[in-house]
PDB file of C-alpha atoms and ligand atoms in Angstrom:
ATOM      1  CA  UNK A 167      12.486  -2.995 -50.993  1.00  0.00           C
ATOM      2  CA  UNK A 168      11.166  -2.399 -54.317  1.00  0.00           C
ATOM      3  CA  UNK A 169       8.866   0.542 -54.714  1.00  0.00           C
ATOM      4  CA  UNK A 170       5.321  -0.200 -55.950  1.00  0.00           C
ATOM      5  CA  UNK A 171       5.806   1.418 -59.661  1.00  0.00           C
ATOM      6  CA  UNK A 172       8.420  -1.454 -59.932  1.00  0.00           C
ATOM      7  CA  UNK A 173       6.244  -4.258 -58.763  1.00  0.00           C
ATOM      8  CA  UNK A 174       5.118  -6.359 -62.074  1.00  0.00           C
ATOM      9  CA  UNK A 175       1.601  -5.782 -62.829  1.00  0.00           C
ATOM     10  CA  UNK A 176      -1.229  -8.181 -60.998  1.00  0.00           C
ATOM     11  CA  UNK A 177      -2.680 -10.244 -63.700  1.00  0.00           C
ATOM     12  CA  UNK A 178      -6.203 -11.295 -62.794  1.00  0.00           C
ATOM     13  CA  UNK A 179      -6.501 -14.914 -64.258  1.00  0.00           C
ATOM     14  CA  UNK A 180      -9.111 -14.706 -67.300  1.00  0.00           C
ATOM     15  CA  UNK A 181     -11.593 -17.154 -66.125  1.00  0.00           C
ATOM     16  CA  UNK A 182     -12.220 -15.088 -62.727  1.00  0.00           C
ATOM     17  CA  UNK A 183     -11.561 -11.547 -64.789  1.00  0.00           C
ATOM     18  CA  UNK A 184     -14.907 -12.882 -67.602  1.00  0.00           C
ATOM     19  CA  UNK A 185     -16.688 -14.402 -64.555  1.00  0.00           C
ATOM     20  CA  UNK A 186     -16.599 -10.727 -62.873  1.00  0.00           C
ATOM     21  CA  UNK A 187     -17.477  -8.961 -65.717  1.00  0.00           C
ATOM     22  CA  UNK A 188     -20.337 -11.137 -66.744  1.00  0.00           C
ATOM     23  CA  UNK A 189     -22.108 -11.654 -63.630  1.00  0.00           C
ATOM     24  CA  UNK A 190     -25.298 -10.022 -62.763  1.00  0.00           C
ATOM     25  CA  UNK A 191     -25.175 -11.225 -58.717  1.00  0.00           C
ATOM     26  CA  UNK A 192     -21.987 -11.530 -57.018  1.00  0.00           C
ATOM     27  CA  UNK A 193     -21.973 -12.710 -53.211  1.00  0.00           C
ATOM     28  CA  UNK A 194     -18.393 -11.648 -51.387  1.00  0.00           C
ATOM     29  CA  UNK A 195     -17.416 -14.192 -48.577  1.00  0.00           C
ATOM     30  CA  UNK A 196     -14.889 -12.742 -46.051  1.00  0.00           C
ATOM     31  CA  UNK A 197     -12.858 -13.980 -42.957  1.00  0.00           C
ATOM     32  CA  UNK A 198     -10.218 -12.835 -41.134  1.00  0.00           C
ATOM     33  CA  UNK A 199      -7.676 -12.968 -43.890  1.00  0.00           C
ATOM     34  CA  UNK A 200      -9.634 -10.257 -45.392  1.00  0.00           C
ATOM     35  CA  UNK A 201      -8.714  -7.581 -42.588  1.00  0.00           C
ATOM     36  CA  UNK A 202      -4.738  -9.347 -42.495  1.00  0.00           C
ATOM     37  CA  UNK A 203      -2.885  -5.943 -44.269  1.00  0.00           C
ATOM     38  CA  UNK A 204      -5.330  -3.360 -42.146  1.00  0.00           C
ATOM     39  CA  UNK A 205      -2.928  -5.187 -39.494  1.00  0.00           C
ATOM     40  CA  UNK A 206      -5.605  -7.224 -37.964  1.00  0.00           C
ATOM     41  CA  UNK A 207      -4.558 -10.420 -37.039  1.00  0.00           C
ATOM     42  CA  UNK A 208      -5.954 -13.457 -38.549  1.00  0.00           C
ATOM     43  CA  UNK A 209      -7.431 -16.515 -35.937  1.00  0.00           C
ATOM     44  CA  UNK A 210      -5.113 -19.198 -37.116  1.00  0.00           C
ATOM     45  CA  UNK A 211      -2.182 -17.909 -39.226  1.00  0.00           C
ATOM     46  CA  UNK A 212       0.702 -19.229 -36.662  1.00  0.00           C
ATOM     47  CA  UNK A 213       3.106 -16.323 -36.010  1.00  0.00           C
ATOM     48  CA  UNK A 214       0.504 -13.946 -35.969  1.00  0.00           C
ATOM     49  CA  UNK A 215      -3.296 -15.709 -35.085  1.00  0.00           C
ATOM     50  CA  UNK A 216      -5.198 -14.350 -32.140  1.00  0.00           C
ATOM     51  CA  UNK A 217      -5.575 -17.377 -30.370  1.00  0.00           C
ATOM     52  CA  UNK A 218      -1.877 -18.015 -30.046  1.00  0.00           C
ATOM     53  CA  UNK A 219      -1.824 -16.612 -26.627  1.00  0.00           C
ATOM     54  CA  UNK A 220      -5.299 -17.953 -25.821  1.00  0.00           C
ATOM     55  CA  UNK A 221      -7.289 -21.050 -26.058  1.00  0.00           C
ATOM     56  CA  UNK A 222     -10.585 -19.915 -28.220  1.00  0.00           C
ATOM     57  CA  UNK A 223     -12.719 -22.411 -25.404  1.00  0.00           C
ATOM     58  CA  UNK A 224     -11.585 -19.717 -22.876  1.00  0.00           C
ATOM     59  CA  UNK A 225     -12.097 -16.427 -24.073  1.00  0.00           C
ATOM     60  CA  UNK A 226     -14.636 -17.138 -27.043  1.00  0.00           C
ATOM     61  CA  UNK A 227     -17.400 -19.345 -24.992  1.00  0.00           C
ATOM     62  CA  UNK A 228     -20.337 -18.655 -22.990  1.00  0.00           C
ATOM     63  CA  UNK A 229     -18.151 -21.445 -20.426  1.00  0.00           C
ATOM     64  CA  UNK A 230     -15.042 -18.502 -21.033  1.00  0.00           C
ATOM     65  CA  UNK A 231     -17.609 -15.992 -20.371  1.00  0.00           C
ATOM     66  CA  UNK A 232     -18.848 -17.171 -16.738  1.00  0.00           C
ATOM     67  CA  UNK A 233     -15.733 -18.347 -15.950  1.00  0.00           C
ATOM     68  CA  UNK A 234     -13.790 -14.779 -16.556  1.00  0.00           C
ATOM     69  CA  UNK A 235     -16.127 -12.438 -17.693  1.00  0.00           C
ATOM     70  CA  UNK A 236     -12.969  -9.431 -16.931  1.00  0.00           C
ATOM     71  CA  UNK A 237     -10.921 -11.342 -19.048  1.00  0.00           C
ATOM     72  CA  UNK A 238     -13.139 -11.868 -21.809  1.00  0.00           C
ATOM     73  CA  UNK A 239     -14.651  -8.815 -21.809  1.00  0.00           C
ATOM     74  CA  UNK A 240     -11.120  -7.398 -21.818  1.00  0.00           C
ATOM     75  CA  UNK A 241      -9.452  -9.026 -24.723  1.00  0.00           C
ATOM     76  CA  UNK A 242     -12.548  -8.294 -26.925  1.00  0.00           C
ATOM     77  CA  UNK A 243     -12.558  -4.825 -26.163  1.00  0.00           C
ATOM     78  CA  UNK A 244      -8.600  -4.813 -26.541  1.00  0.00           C
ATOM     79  CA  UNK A 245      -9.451  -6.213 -29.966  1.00  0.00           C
ATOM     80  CA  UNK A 246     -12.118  -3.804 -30.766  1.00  0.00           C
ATOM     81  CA  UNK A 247      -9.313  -0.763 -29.866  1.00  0.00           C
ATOM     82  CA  UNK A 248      -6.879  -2.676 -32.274  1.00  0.00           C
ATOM     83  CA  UNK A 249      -9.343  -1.915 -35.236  1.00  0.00           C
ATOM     84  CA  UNK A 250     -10.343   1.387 -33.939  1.00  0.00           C
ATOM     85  CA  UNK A 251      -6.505   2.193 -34.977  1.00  0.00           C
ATOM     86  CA  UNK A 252      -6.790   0.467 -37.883  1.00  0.00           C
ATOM     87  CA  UNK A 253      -7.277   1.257 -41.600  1.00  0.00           C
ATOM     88  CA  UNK A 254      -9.659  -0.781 -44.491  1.00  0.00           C
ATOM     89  CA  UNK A 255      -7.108  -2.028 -46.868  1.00  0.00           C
ATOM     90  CA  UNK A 256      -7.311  -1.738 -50.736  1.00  0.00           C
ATOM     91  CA  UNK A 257      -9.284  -4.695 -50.239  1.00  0.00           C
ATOM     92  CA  UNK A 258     -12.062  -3.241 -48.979  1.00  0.00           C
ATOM     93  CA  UNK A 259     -11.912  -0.170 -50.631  1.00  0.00           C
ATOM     94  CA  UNK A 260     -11.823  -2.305 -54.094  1.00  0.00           C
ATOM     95  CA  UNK A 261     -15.084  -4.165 -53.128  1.00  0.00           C
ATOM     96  CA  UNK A 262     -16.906  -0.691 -51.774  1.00  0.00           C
ATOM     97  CA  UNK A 263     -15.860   0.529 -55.331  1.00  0.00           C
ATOM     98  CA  UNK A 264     -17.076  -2.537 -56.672  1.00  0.00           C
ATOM     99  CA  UNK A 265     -20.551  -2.277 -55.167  1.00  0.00           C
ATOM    100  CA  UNK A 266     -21.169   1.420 -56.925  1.00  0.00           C
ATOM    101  CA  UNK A 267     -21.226  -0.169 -60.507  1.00  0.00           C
ATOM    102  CA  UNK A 268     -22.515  -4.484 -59.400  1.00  0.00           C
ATOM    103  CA  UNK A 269     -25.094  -6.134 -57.698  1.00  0.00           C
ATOM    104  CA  UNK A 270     -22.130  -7.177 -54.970  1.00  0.00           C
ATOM    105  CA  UNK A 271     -23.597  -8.552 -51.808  1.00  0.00           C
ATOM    106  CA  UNK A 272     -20.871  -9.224 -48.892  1.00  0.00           C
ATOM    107  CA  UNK A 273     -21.507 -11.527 -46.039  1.00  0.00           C
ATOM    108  CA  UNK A 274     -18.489 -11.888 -43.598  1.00  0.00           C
ATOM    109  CA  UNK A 275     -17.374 -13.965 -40.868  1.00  0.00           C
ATOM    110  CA  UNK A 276     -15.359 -10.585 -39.290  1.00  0.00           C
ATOM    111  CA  UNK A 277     -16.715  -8.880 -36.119  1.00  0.00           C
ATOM    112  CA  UNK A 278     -14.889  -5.885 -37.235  1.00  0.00           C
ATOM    113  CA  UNK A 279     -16.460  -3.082 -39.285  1.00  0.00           C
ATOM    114  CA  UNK A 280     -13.326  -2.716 -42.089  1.00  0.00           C
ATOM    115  CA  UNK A 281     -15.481  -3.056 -44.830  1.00  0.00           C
ATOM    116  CA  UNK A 282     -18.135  -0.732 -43.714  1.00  0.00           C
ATOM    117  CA  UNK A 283     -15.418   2.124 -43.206  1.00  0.00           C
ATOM    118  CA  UNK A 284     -14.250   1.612 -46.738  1.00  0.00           C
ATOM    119  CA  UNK A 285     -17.545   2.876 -47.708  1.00  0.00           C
ATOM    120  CA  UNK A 286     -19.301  -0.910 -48.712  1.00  0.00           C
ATOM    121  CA  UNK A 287     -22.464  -2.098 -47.457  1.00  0.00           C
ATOM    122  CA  UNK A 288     -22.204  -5.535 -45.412  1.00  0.00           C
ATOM    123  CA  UNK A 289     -25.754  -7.434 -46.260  1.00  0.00           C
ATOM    124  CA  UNK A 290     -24.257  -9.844 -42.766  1.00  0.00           C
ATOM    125  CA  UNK A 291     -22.317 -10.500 -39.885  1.00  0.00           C
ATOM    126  CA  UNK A 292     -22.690 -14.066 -39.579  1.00  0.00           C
ATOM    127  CA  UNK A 293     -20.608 -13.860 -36.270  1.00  0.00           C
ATOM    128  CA  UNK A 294     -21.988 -10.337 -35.004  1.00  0.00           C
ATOM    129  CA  UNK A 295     -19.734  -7.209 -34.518  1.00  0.00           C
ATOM    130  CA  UNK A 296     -16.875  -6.015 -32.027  1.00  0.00           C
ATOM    131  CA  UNK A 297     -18.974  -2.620 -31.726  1.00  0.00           C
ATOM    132  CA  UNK A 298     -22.436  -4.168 -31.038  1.00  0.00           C
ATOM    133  CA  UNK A 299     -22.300  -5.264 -27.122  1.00  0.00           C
ATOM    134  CA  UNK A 300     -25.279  -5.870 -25.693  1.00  0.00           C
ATOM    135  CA  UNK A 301     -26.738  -7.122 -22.030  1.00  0.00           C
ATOM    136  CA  UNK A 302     -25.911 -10.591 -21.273  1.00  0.00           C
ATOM    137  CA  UNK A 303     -29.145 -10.947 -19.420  1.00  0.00           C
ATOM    138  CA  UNK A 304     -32.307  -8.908 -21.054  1.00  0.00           C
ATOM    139  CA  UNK A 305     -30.083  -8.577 -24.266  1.00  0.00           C
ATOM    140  CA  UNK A 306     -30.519  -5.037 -24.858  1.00  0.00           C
ATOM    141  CA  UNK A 307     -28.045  -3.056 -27.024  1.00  0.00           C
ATOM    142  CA  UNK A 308     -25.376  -1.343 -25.626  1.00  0.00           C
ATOM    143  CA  UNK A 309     -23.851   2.111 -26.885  1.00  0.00           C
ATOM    144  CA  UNK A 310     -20.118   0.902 -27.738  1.00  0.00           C
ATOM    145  CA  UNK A 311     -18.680   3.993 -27.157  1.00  0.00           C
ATOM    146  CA  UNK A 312     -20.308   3.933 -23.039  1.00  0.00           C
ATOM    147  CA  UNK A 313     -18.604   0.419 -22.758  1.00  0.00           C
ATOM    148  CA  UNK A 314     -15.355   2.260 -20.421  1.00  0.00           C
ATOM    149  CA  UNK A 315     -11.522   1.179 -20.547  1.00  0.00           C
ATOM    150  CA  UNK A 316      -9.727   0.655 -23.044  1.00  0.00           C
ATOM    151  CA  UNK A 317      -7.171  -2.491 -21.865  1.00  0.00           C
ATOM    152  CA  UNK A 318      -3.756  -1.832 -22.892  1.00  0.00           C
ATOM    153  CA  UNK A 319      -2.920  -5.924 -23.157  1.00  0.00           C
ATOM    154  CA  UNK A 320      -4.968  -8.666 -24.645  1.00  0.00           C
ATOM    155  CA  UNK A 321      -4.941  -9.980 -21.428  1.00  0.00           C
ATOM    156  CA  UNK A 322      -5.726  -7.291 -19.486  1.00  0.00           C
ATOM    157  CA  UNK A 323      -8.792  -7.952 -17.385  1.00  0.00           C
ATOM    158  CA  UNK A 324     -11.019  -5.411 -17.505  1.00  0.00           C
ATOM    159  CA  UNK A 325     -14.920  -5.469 -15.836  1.00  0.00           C
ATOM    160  CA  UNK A 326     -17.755  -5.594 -17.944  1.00  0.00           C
ATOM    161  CA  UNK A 327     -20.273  -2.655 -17.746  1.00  0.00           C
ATOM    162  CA  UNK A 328     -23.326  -3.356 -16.500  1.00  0.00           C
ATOM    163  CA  UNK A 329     -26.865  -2.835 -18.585  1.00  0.00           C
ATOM    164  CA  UNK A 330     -28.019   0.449 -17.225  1.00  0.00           C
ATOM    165  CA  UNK A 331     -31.758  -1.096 -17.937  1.00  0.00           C
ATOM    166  CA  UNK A 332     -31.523  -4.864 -15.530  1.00  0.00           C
ATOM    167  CA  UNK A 333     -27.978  -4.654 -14.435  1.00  0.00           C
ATOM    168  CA  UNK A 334     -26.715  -7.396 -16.171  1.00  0.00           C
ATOM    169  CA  UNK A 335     -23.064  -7.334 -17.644  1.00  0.00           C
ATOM    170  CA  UNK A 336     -22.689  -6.365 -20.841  1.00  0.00           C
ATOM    171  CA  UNK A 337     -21.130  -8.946 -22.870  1.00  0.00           C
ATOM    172  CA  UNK A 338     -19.409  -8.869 -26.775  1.00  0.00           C
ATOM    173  CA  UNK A 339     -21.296  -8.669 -29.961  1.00  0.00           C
ATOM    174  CA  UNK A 340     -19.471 -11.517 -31.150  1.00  0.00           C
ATOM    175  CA  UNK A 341     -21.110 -15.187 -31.436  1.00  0.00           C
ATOM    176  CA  UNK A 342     -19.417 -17.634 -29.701  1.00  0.00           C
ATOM    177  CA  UNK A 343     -18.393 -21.321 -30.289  1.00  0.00           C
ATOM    178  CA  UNK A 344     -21.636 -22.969 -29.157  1.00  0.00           C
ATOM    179  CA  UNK A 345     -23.494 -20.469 -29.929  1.00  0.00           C
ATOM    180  CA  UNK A 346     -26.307 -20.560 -32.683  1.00  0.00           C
ATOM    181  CA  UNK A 347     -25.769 -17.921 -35.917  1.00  0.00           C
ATOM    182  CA  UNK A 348     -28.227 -14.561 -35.795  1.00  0.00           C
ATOM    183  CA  UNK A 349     -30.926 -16.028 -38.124  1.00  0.00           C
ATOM    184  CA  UNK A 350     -31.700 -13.255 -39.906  1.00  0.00           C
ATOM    185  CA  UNK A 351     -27.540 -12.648 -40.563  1.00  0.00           C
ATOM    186  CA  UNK A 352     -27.461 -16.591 -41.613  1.00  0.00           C
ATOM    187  CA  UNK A 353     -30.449 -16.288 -43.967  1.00  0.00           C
ATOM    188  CA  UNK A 354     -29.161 -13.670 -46.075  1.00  0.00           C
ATOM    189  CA  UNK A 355     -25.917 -14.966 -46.229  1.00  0.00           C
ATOM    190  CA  UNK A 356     -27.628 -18.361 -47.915  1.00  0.00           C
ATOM    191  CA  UNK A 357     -29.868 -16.551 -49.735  1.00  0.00           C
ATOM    192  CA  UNK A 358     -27.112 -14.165 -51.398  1.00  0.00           C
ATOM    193  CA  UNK A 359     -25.105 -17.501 -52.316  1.00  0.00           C
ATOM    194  CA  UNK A 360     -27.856 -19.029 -53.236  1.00  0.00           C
ATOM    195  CA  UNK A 361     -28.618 -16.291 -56.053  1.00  0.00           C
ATOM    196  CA  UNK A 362     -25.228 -15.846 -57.161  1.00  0.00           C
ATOM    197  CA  UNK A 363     -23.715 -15.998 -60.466  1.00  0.00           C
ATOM    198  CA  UNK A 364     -20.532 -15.446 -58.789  1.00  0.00           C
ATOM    199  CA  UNK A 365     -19.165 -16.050 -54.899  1.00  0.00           C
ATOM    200  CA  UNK A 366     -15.998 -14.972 -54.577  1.00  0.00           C
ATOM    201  CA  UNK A 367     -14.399 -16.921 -50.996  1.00  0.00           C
ATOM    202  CA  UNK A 368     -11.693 -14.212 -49.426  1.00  0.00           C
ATOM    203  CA  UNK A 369      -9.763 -14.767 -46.679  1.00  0.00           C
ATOM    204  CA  UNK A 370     -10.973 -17.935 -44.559  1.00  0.00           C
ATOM    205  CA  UNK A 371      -9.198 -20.976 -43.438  1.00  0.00           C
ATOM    206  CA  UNK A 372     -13.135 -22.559 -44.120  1.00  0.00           C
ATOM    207  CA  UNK A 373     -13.139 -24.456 -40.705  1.00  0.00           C
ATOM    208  CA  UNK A 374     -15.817 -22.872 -38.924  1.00  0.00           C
ATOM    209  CA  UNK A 375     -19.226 -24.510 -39.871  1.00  0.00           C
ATOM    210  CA  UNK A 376     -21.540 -23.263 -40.771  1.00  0.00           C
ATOM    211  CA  UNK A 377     -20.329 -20.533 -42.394  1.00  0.00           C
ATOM    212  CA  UNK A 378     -17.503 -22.858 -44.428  1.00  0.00           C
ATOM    213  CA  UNK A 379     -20.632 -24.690 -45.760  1.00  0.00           C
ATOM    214  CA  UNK A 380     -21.451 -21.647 -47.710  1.00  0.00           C
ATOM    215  CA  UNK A 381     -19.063 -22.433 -50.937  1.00  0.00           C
ATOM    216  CA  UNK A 382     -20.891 -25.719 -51.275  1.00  0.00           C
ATOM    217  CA  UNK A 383     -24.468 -24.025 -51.167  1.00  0.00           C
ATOM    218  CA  UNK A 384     -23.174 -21.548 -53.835  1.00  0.00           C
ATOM    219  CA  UNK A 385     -21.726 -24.386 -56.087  1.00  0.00           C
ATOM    220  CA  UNK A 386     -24.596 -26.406 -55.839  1.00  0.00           C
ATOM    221  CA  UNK A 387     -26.651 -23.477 -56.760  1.00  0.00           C
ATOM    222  CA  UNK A 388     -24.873 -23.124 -60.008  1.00  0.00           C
ATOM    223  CA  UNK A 389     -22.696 -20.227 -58.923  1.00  0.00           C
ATOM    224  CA  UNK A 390     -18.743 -19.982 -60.106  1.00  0.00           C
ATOM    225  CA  UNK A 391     -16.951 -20.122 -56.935  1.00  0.00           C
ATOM    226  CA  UNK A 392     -13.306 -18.609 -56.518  1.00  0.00           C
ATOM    227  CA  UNK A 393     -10.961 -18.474 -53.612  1.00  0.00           C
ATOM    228  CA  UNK A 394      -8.563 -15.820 -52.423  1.00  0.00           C
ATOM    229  CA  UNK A 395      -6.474 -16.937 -50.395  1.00  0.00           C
ATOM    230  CA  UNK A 396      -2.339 -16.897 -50.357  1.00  0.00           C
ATOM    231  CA  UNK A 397      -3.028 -20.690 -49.344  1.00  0.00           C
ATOM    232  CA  UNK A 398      -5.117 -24.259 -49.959  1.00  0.00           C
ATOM    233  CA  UNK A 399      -7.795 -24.307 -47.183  1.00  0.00           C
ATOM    234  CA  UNK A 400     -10.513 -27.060 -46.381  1.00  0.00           C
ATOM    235  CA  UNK A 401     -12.729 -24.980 -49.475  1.00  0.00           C
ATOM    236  CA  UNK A 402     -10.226 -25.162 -51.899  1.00  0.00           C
ATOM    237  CA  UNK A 403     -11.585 -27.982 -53.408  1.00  0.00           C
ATOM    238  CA  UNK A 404     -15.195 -26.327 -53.242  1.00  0.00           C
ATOM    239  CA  UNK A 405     -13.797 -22.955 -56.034  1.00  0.00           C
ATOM    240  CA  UNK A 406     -13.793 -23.764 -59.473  1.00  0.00           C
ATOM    241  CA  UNK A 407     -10.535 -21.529 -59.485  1.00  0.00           C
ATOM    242  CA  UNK A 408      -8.238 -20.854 -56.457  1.00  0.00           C
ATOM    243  CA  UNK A 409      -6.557 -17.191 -56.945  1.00  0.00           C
ATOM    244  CA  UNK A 410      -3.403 -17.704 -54.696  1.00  0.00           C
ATOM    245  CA  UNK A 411      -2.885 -13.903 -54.104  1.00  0.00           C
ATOM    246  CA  UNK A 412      -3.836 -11.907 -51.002  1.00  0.00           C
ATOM    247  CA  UNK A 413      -7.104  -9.611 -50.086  1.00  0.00           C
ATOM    248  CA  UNK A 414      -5.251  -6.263 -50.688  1.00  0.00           C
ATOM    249  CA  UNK A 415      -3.721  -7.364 -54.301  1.00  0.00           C
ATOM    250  CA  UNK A 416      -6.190  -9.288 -56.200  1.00  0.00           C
ATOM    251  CA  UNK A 417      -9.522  -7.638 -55.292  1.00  0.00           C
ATOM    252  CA  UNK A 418      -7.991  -4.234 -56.403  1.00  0.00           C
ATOM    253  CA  UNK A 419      -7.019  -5.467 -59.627  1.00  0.00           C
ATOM    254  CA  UNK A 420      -9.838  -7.877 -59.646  1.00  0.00           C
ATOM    255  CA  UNK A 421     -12.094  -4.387 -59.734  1.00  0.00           C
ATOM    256  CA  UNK A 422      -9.959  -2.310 -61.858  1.00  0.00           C
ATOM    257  CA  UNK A 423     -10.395  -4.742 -64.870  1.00  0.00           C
ATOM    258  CA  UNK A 424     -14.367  -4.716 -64.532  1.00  0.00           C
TER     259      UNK A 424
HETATM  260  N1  APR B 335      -5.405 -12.071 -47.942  1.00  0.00           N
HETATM  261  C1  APR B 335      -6.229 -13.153 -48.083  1.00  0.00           C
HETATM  262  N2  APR B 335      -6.225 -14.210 -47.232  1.00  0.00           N
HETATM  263  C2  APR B 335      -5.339 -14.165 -46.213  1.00  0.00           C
HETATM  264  C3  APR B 335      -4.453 -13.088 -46.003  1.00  0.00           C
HETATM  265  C4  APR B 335      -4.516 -12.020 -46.921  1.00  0.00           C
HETATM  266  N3  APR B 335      -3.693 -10.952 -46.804  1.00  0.00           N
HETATM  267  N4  APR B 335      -3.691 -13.363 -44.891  1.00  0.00           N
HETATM  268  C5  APR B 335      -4.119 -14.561 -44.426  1.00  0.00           C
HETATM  269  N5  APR B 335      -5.097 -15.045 -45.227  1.00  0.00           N
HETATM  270  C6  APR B 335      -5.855 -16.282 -45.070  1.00  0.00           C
HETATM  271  C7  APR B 335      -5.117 -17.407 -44.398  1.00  0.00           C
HETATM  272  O1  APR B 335      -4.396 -18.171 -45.356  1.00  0.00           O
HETATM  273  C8  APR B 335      -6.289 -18.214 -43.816  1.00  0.00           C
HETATM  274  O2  APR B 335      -6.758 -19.150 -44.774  1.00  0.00           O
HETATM  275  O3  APR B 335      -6.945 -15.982 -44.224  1.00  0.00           O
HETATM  276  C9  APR B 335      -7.357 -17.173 -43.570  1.00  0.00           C
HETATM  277  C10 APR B 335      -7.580 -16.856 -42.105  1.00  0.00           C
HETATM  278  O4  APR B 335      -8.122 -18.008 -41.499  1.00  0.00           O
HETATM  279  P1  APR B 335      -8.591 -17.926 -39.977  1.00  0.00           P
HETATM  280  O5  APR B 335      -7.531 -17.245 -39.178  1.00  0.00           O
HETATM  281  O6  APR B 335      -9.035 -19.296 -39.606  1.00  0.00           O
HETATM  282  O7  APR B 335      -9.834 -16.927 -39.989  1.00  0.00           O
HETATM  283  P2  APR B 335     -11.329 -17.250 -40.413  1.00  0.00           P
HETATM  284  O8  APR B 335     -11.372 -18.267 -41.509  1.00  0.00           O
HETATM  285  O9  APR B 335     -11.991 -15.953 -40.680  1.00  0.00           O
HETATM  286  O10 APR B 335     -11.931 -17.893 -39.062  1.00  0.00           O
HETATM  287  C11 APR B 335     -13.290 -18.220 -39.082  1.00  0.00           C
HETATM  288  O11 APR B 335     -13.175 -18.750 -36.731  1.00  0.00           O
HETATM  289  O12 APR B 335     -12.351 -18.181 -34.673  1.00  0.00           O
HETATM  290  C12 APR B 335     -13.487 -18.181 -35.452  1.00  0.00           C
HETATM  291  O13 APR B 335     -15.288 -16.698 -35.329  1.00  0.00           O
HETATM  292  C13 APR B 335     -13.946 -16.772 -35.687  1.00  0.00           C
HETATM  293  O14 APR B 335     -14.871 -15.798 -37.690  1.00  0.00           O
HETATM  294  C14 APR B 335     -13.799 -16.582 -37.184  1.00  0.00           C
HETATM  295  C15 APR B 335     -13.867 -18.009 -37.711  1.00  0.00           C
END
């Protein structure tokens, strides 16, 4: 294992290193990728994806959700613990750092709240947070921390508090497949592409609509659109250059070149 002092340098490719440096607005768009080396797993990387034990229609679906609310309610909060013990990566710390010195807006498709603990300010959640529950029935906001047991398996069913105000269950922050985006969350998102010089695209397979359509709306904007991403995705051929380096690596050095 080589230590870090012998790694070779990261060399940020010029076009994305000038873009950065001459940009007044730049939007940030994250996914799950972006959380990968705080030891989060990502949704659809094989060996390591979140759904590979579980069928997304079951556990992240208002049918999942009335079918086995215990079981739902358990594997998100099982999830929620996972990041609890987790750390923001260099990542995240490189785009809070970025934000003290840019106009650097970041609109993510992560329920987690990595980037916010790294010190950056997240303009939107596009698919809501691990650690804002709320009542599945009058749809008032739940304290997190009041939500009980902690599972100690994905799997683990665990019952659903109820809402101390109707007695509905409390159900997950996070927007489900079916489910229509927060509007206010979606808006901003668009609106910070939309007024971009530069949209950087970190971390997302770009399957998940509409958030995937959001490289698109920056290029036809006029923005310069680069991906991060170890891999091609289905927005690779929406960047104008595809950095094929991971979250933790290139947005550090990305930031320490500014
Ligand atoms: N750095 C950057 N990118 C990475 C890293 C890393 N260290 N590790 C993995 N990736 C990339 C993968 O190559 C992949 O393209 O992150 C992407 C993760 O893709 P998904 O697992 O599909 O996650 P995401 O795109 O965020 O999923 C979108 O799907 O299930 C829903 O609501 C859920 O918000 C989620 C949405």
């Amino acid at each position: 294992m080589t230590a870090p002092e012998d790694q070779p340098p990261v060399v940020v490719p010029t076009p994305l290193a000038i873009a950065a440096r001459e940009a007044s607005r730049i939007a940030v768009l994250t996914g799950a990728g972006m959380s990968a080396e705080s030891g989060i797993a990502t949704f659809r990387d094989a060996r390591t994806g979140l759904w590979k034990d579980f069928d997304p229609q079951d556990l992240a679906s208002p049918e999942g959700w009335s079918a086995d609310s215990d079981l739902v309610w358990g594997w998100y909060r099982w999830r929620a613990e996972l990041v609890r013990r987790s750390e923001p990566n260099a990542g995240h710390v490189a785009l809070a750092r970025w934000q003290k010195q840019a106009h650097v807006d970041i609109a993510t498709q992560n329920v987690d709240d990595l980037h916010e603990r790294a010190g950056a300010r997240v303009l939107s959640h596009v698919h809501g947070s691990l650690f804002e529950p709320y009542c599945s029935d009058c749809g008032t906001r739940a304290a997190f921390d009041d939500t009980g047991d902690v599972p100690a398996e994905a799997d683990q069913r665990v019952p659903p508090p109820e809402c101390p105000l109707c007695g509905g269950l409390i159900r997950p922050g996070a927007v489900w497949f079916g489910e229509s985006l927060p509007e206010d969350a979606w808006a901003a998102a668009e609106n910070a592409v939309r007024n971009a010089d530069l949209v950087l695209v970190v971390g997302t397979s770009g399957v998940v609509y509409p958030f995937a359509g959001l490289p698109a709306i920056a290029r036809s904007a006029g923005a310069t659109v680069v991906e991060i991403n170890p891999v091609d995705t289905e927005v690779s051929d929406m960047a104008d250059h595809r950095w094929r380096t991971t979250a933790a690596v290139g947005l550090p050095a990305l930031v320490a070149q500014l």
